[in-house]
Tab-separated table of C-alpha atoms in Angstrom:
chain	number	residue	atom	x	y	z
A	1	MET	CA	-8.766	62.042	-13.129
A	2	ASP	CA	-7.762	59.478	-10.522
A	3	SER	CA	-6.812	56.042	-11.735
A	4	PHE	CA	-9.696	53.543	-11.786
A	5	PHE	CA	-7.282	50.701	-10.935
A	6	THR	CA	-4.195	50.477	-8.786
A	7	LYS	CA	-0.918	49.922	-10.588
A	8	ALA	CA	-0.692	46.451	-9.068
A	9	GLN	CA	-4.135	45.555	-10.416
A	10	ILE	CA	-3.171	46.586	-13.955
A	11	ILE	CA	0.103	44.661	-13.886
A	12	GLU	CA	-1.857	41.643	-12.656
A	13	LYS	CA	-4.282	41.978	-15.591
A	14	MET	CA	-1.421	42.287	-18.070
A	15	THR	CA	0.082	39.109	-16.687
A	16	ALA	CA	-3.122	37.097	-16.357
A	17	PHE	CA	-4.539	38.244	-19.734
A	18	PRO	CA	-1.287	38.841	-21.585
A	19	VAL	CA	-2.608	39.482	-25.096
A	20	ILE	CA	-3.057	43.261	-25.388
A	21	PRO	CA	-4.727	44.642	-28.520
A	22	VAL	CA	-3.086	47.772	-29.915
A	23	PHE	CA	-5.631	49.686	-31.982
A	24	TYR	CA	-6.516	53.033	-33.516
A	25	HIS	CA	-9.492	54.058	-35.600
A	26	PRO	CA	-10.894	57.538	-36.225
A	27	ASP	CA	-14.507	56.359	-35.960
A	28	VAL	CA	-15.982	56.043	-32.459
A	29	GLU	CA	-18.509	53.361	-33.375
A	30	THR	CA	-15.878	51.179	-35.009
A	31	ALA	CA	-13.601	51.562	-32.000
A	32	ARG	CA	-16.446	50.596	-29.662
A	33	ASN	CA	-17.285	47.521	-31.732
A	34	VAL	CA	-13.661	46.369	-31.908
A	35	LEU	CA	-13.118	46.889	-28.197
A	36	SER	CA	-16.378	45.075	-27.379
A	37	ALA	CA	-15.378	42.123	-29.568
A	38	CYS	CA	-11.995	41.946	-27.868
A	39	TYR	CA	-13.620	42.015	-24.446
A	40	ARG	CA	-16.025	39.222	-25.366
A	41	GLY	CA	-12.981	37.279	-26.517
A	42	GLY	CA	-11.402	37.563	-23.072
A	43	VAL	CA	-9.202	40.671	-23.390
A	44	ARG	CA	-8.856	42.667	-20.170
A	45	CYS	CA	-6.188	45.216	-21.208
A	46	PHE	CA	-6.630	47.290	-24.361
A	47	GLU	CA	-4.271	49.922	-25.776
A	48	PHE	CA	-5.821	52.652	-27.900
A	49	THR	CA	-3.116	54.527	-29.774
A	50	ASN	CA	-2.631	58.245	-30.285
A	51	ARG	CA	-2.007	57.916	-34.010
A	52	GLY	CA	-4.424	60.308	-35.629
A	53	PRO	CA	-6.070	63.712	-35.199
A	54	GLU	CA	-9.277	62.077	-33.937
A	55	ALA	CA	-7.519	60.138	-31.168
A	56	GLU	CA	-8.534	62.527	-28.407
A	57	SER	CA	-12.208	62.690	-29.361
A	58	VAL	CA	-12.461	58.929	-29.855
A	59	PHE	CA	-10.733	58.179	-26.545
A	60	SER	CA	-12.945	60.674	-24.709
A	61	ALA	CA	-15.975	58.681	-25.905
A	62	LEU	CA	-14.367	55.271	-25.472
A	63	TYR	CA	-13.281	55.613	-21.842
A	64	PRO	CA	-16.741	56.251	-20.303
A	65	PHE	CA	-18.134	53.508	-22.556
A	66	VAL	CA	-15.616	51.075	-21.067
A	67	ARG	CA	-16.234	52.141	-17.473
A	68	GLU	CA	-20.001	51.702	-17.912
A	69	ASN	CA	-19.986	48.419	-19.835
A	70	PHE	CA	-16.689	46.680	-19.026
A	71	PRO	CA	-15.647	47.785	-15.515
A	72	ASP	CA	-12.881	45.181	-15.266
A	73	LEU	CA	-11.163	46.276	-18.504
A	74	ALA	CA	-8.042	48.469	-18.292
A	75	LEU	CA	-7.993	50.975	-21.156
A	76	GLY	CA	-4.620	52.550	-21.847
A	77	ILE	CA	-3.246	55.054	-24.318
A	78	GLY	CA	-0.283	54.422	-26.593
A	79	THR	CA	2.054	56.433	-28.845
A	80	ILE	CA	2.674	59.136	-26.255
A	81	TYR	CA	5.845	61.175	-26.740
A	82	ASN	CA	5.623	64.032	-24.248
A	83	VAL	CA	3.980	65.330	-21.076
A	84	PRO	CA	1.337	67.516	-22.793
A	85	GLN	CA	0.055	64.418	-24.589
A	86	ALA	CA	0.205	62.353	-21.399
A	87	GLU	CA	-1.687	65.051	-19.523
A	88	ILE	CA	-4.541	65.097	-22.039
A	89	PHE	CA	-5.202	61.372	-21.899
A	90	ILE	CA	-4.577	60.871	-18.186
A	91	ARG	CA	-7.054	63.680	-17.547
A	92	MET	CA	-9.565	61.630	-19.563
A	93	GLY	CA	-8.845	58.581	-17.408
A	94	ALA	CA	-6.272	56.458	-19.272
A	95	ASP	CA	-5.426	53.508	-17.032
A	96	PHE	CA	-1.907	53.013	-18.381
A	97	LEU	CA	0.417	54.822	-20.751
A	98	VAL	CA	2.637	53.359	-23.477
A	99	GLN	CA	5.485	55.185	-25.201
A	100	PRO	CA	7.341	54.202	-28.383
A	101	VAL	CA	10.408	55.796	-26.755
A	102	THR	CA	11.647	56.463	-23.207
A	103	THR	CA	11.489	59.996	-21.807
A	104	GLU	CA	12.213	60.959	-18.225
A	105	ASP	CA	9.592	63.715	-18.050
A	106	VAL	CA	6.784	61.321	-18.992
A	107	ALA	CA	8.165	58.795	-16.484
A	108	ASP	CA	7.956	61.418	-13.737
A	109	TYR	CA	4.463	62.485	-14.787
A	110	CYS	CA	3.184	58.912	-14.622
A	111	LYS	CA	4.734	58.469	-11.168
A	112	ILE	CA	2.973	61.588	-9.887
A	113	HIS	CA	-0.377	60.419	-11.256
A	114	GLN	CA	0.097	56.767	-10.284
A	115	ARG	CA	-0.215	55.403	-13.803
A	116	VAL	CA	1.454	52.290	-15.143
A	117	TRP	CA	4.248	53.496	-17.428
A	118	ILE	CA	5.363	51.292	-20.328
A	119	PRO	CA	8.165	52.945	-22.329
A	120	GLY	CA	9.573	51.603	-25.573
A	121	ALA	CA	13.153	50.354	-25.865
A	122	MET	CA	15.274	48.004	-27.962
A	123	THR	CA	18.878	47.636	-26.807
A	124	LEU	CA	20.082	46.230	-23.504
A	125	ASN	CA	21.158	49.698	-22.391
A	126	GLU	CA	17.810	51.285	-23.373
A	127	ILE	CA	15.843	48.607	-21.537
A	128	TYR	CA	17.956	49.006	-18.410
A	129	GLN	CA	17.717	52.809	-18.474
A	130	ALA	CA	13.922	52.568	-18.790
A	131	TYR	CA	13.903	50.253	-15.784
A	132	LEU	CA	16.037	52.708	-13.775
A	133	LEU	CA	13.572	55.483	-14.590
A	134	GLY	CA	10.769	53.432	-13.067
A	135	ALA	CA	9.218	51.518	-15.961
A	136	ASP	CA	6.561	49.117	-14.701
A	137	VAL	CA	6.935	47.121	-17.915
A	138	VAL	CA	9.304	47.793	-20.816
A	139	LYS	CA	7.936	47.522	-24.346
A	140	VAL	CA	10.564	45.860	-26.522
A	141	PHE	CA	10.111	46.927	-30.139
A	142	PRO	CA	10.253	46.003	-33.001
A	143	GLY	CA	9.680	42.330	-32.258
A	144	ASN	CA	9.678	41.315	-35.911
A	145	LEU	CA	13.316	42.398	-36.246
A	146	LEU	CA	14.512	41.148	-32.865
A	147	GLY	CA	12.768	37.783	-32.413
A	148	PRO	CA	12.210	35.603	-29.318
A	149	GLU	CA	15.886	34.625	-29.130
A	150	TYR	CA	16.752	38.255	-28.489
A	151	ILE	CA	14.392	38.337	-25.509
A	152	LYS	CA	15.990	35.170	-24.148
A	153	ALA	CA	19.403	36.802	-24.376
A	154	ILE	CA	18.213	40.008	-22.676
A	155	ARG	CA	16.568	38.040	-19.882
A	156	GLY	CA	20.007	36.733	-18.905
A	157	PRO	CA	21.410	39.989	-17.474
A	158	LEU	CA	17.956	41.504	-16.787
A	159	PRO	CA	15.808	38.724	-15.284
A	160	HIS	CA	14.031	41.181	-12.970
A	161	VAL	CA	12.734	43.494	-15.730
A	162	LYS	CA	9.172	42.868	-16.922
A	163	MET	CA	9.039	43.009	-20.714
A	164	MET	CA	6.284	42.968	-23.291
A	165	VAL	CA	6.858	42.829	-27.028
A	166	THR	CA	5.037	44.445	-29.929
A	167	GLY	CA	5.580	44.041	-33.629
A	168	GLY	CA	6.059	40.620	-35.152
A	169	VAL	CA	3.604	38.806	-32.883
A	170	GLU	CA	1.384	36.625	-35.043
A	171	PRO	CA	-2.178	35.680	-34.006
A	172	THR	CA	-1.250	32.029	-33.571
A	173	VAL	CA	-0.593	29.779	-30.597
A	174	GLU	CA	2.838	28.970	-32.043
A	175	SER	CA	3.851	32.616	-32.107
A	176	LEU	CA	2.601	33.249	-28.576
A	177	LYS	CA	4.399	30.174	-27.276
A	178	ALA	CA	7.708	31.355	-28.730
A	179	TRP	CA	7.438	34.785	-27.118
A	180	PHE	CA	6.180	33.571	-23.731
A	181	ASP	CA	8.825	30.853	-23.610
A	182	ALA	CA	11.384	33.590	-24.279
A	183	GLY	CA	10.257	35.385	-21.125
A	184	VAL	CA	7.875	38.250	-21.981
A	185	VAL	CA	4.993	38.903	-19.586
A	186	SER	CA	2.639	40.077	-22.344
A	187	VAL	CA	2.411	40.775	-26.064
A	188	GLY	CA	0.915	43.698	-27.934
A	189	MET	CA	-0.887	42.915	-31.177
A	190	GLY	CA	-2.047	45.419	-33.762
A	191	SER	CA	-2.699	44.854	-37.443
A	192	GLN	CA	-2.057	41.121	-37.084
A	193	LEU	CA	-5.159	40.882	-34.892
A	194	PHE	CA	-7.370	43.304	-36.815
A	195	SER	CA	-7.279	42.467	-40.489
A	196	SER	CA	-8.343	45.198	-42.898
A	197	THR	CA	-10.939	42.837	-44.351
A	198	ALA	CA	-12.462	42.148	-40.924
A	199	LEU	CA	-12.713	45.875	-40.213
A	200	ALA	CA	-14.107	46.670	-43.659
A	201	SER	CA	-16.741	43.924	-43.434
A	202	LYS	CA	-17.431	44.644	-39.752
A	203	SER	CA	-16.668	41.030	-38.873
A	204	TRP	CA	-16.652	41.627	-35.124
A	205	ASN	CA	-17.233	37.922	-34.438
A	206	GLU	CA	-14.004	37.092	-36.259
A	207	ILE	CA	-12.068	39.449	-33.993
A	208	GLU	CA	-13.812	37.942	-30.959
A	209	ARG	CA	-12.882	34.395	-32.033
A	210	ASN	CA	-9.254	35.357	-32.638
A	211	CYS	CA	-8.984	36.954	-29.197
A	212	HIS	CA	-10.704	34.011	-27.531
A	213	THR	CA	-8.282	31.496	-29.048
A	214	LEU	CA	-5.223	33.484	-27.999
A	215	ILE	CA	-6.439	34.425	-24.526
A	216	GLN	CA	-7.581	30.865	-23.855
A	217	TYR	CA	-4.133	29.547	-24.749
A	218	ALA	CA	-2.366	32.194	-22.674
A	219	SER	CA	-4.604	31.623	-19.648
A	220	THR	CA	-4.283	27.838	-19.862
A	221	ARG	CA	-0.518	28.144	-20.107
A	222	LEU	CA	-0.378	30.173	-16.909
A	223	THR	CA	-2.406	27.727	-14.804
């Protein structure tokens, strides 16, 4: 399937709405409710992760739901290791692709299909190699072990590389400020944004409020 957005449009969304939920759930209805709450809260890029046997079936239902109801939302797929996995989800329409690692074959596949490619890396050498392979944004992970000061240090020799961070990003203005001040263009947030109690009690409004607070801060900071 052709990309719904251009690569430039997706990068613009990731920069303008730099809080990106990272989420997996085996139930389609729950995934729809969480995504809808995030959208109402101001999210415009959402990463659904390939972390369970139901990922394909849930994504296949989620993508047309997004295109019909939230046409300005970019829906990507995460936790992709190889080309066969990339092929499955790009065929279903995934707007961008996130890897926990960096592999050249997936990089090439994303180039061919004009998809934003966000590989995972940690060290200076890994980040630079991902950039050389054509990474649109490099996912620096795990943030909880590295910290904002690490990003500041990396930005010294690599000021031209767009970086996002996942892991260790708290759902607070203070946490976002530290990471953005360090130089990331966006942050990925998983379990910190979706508490188990909120999911169990179906507190979609709580998720919406959390997203609204964070997106509002990020948007205000950019203006």
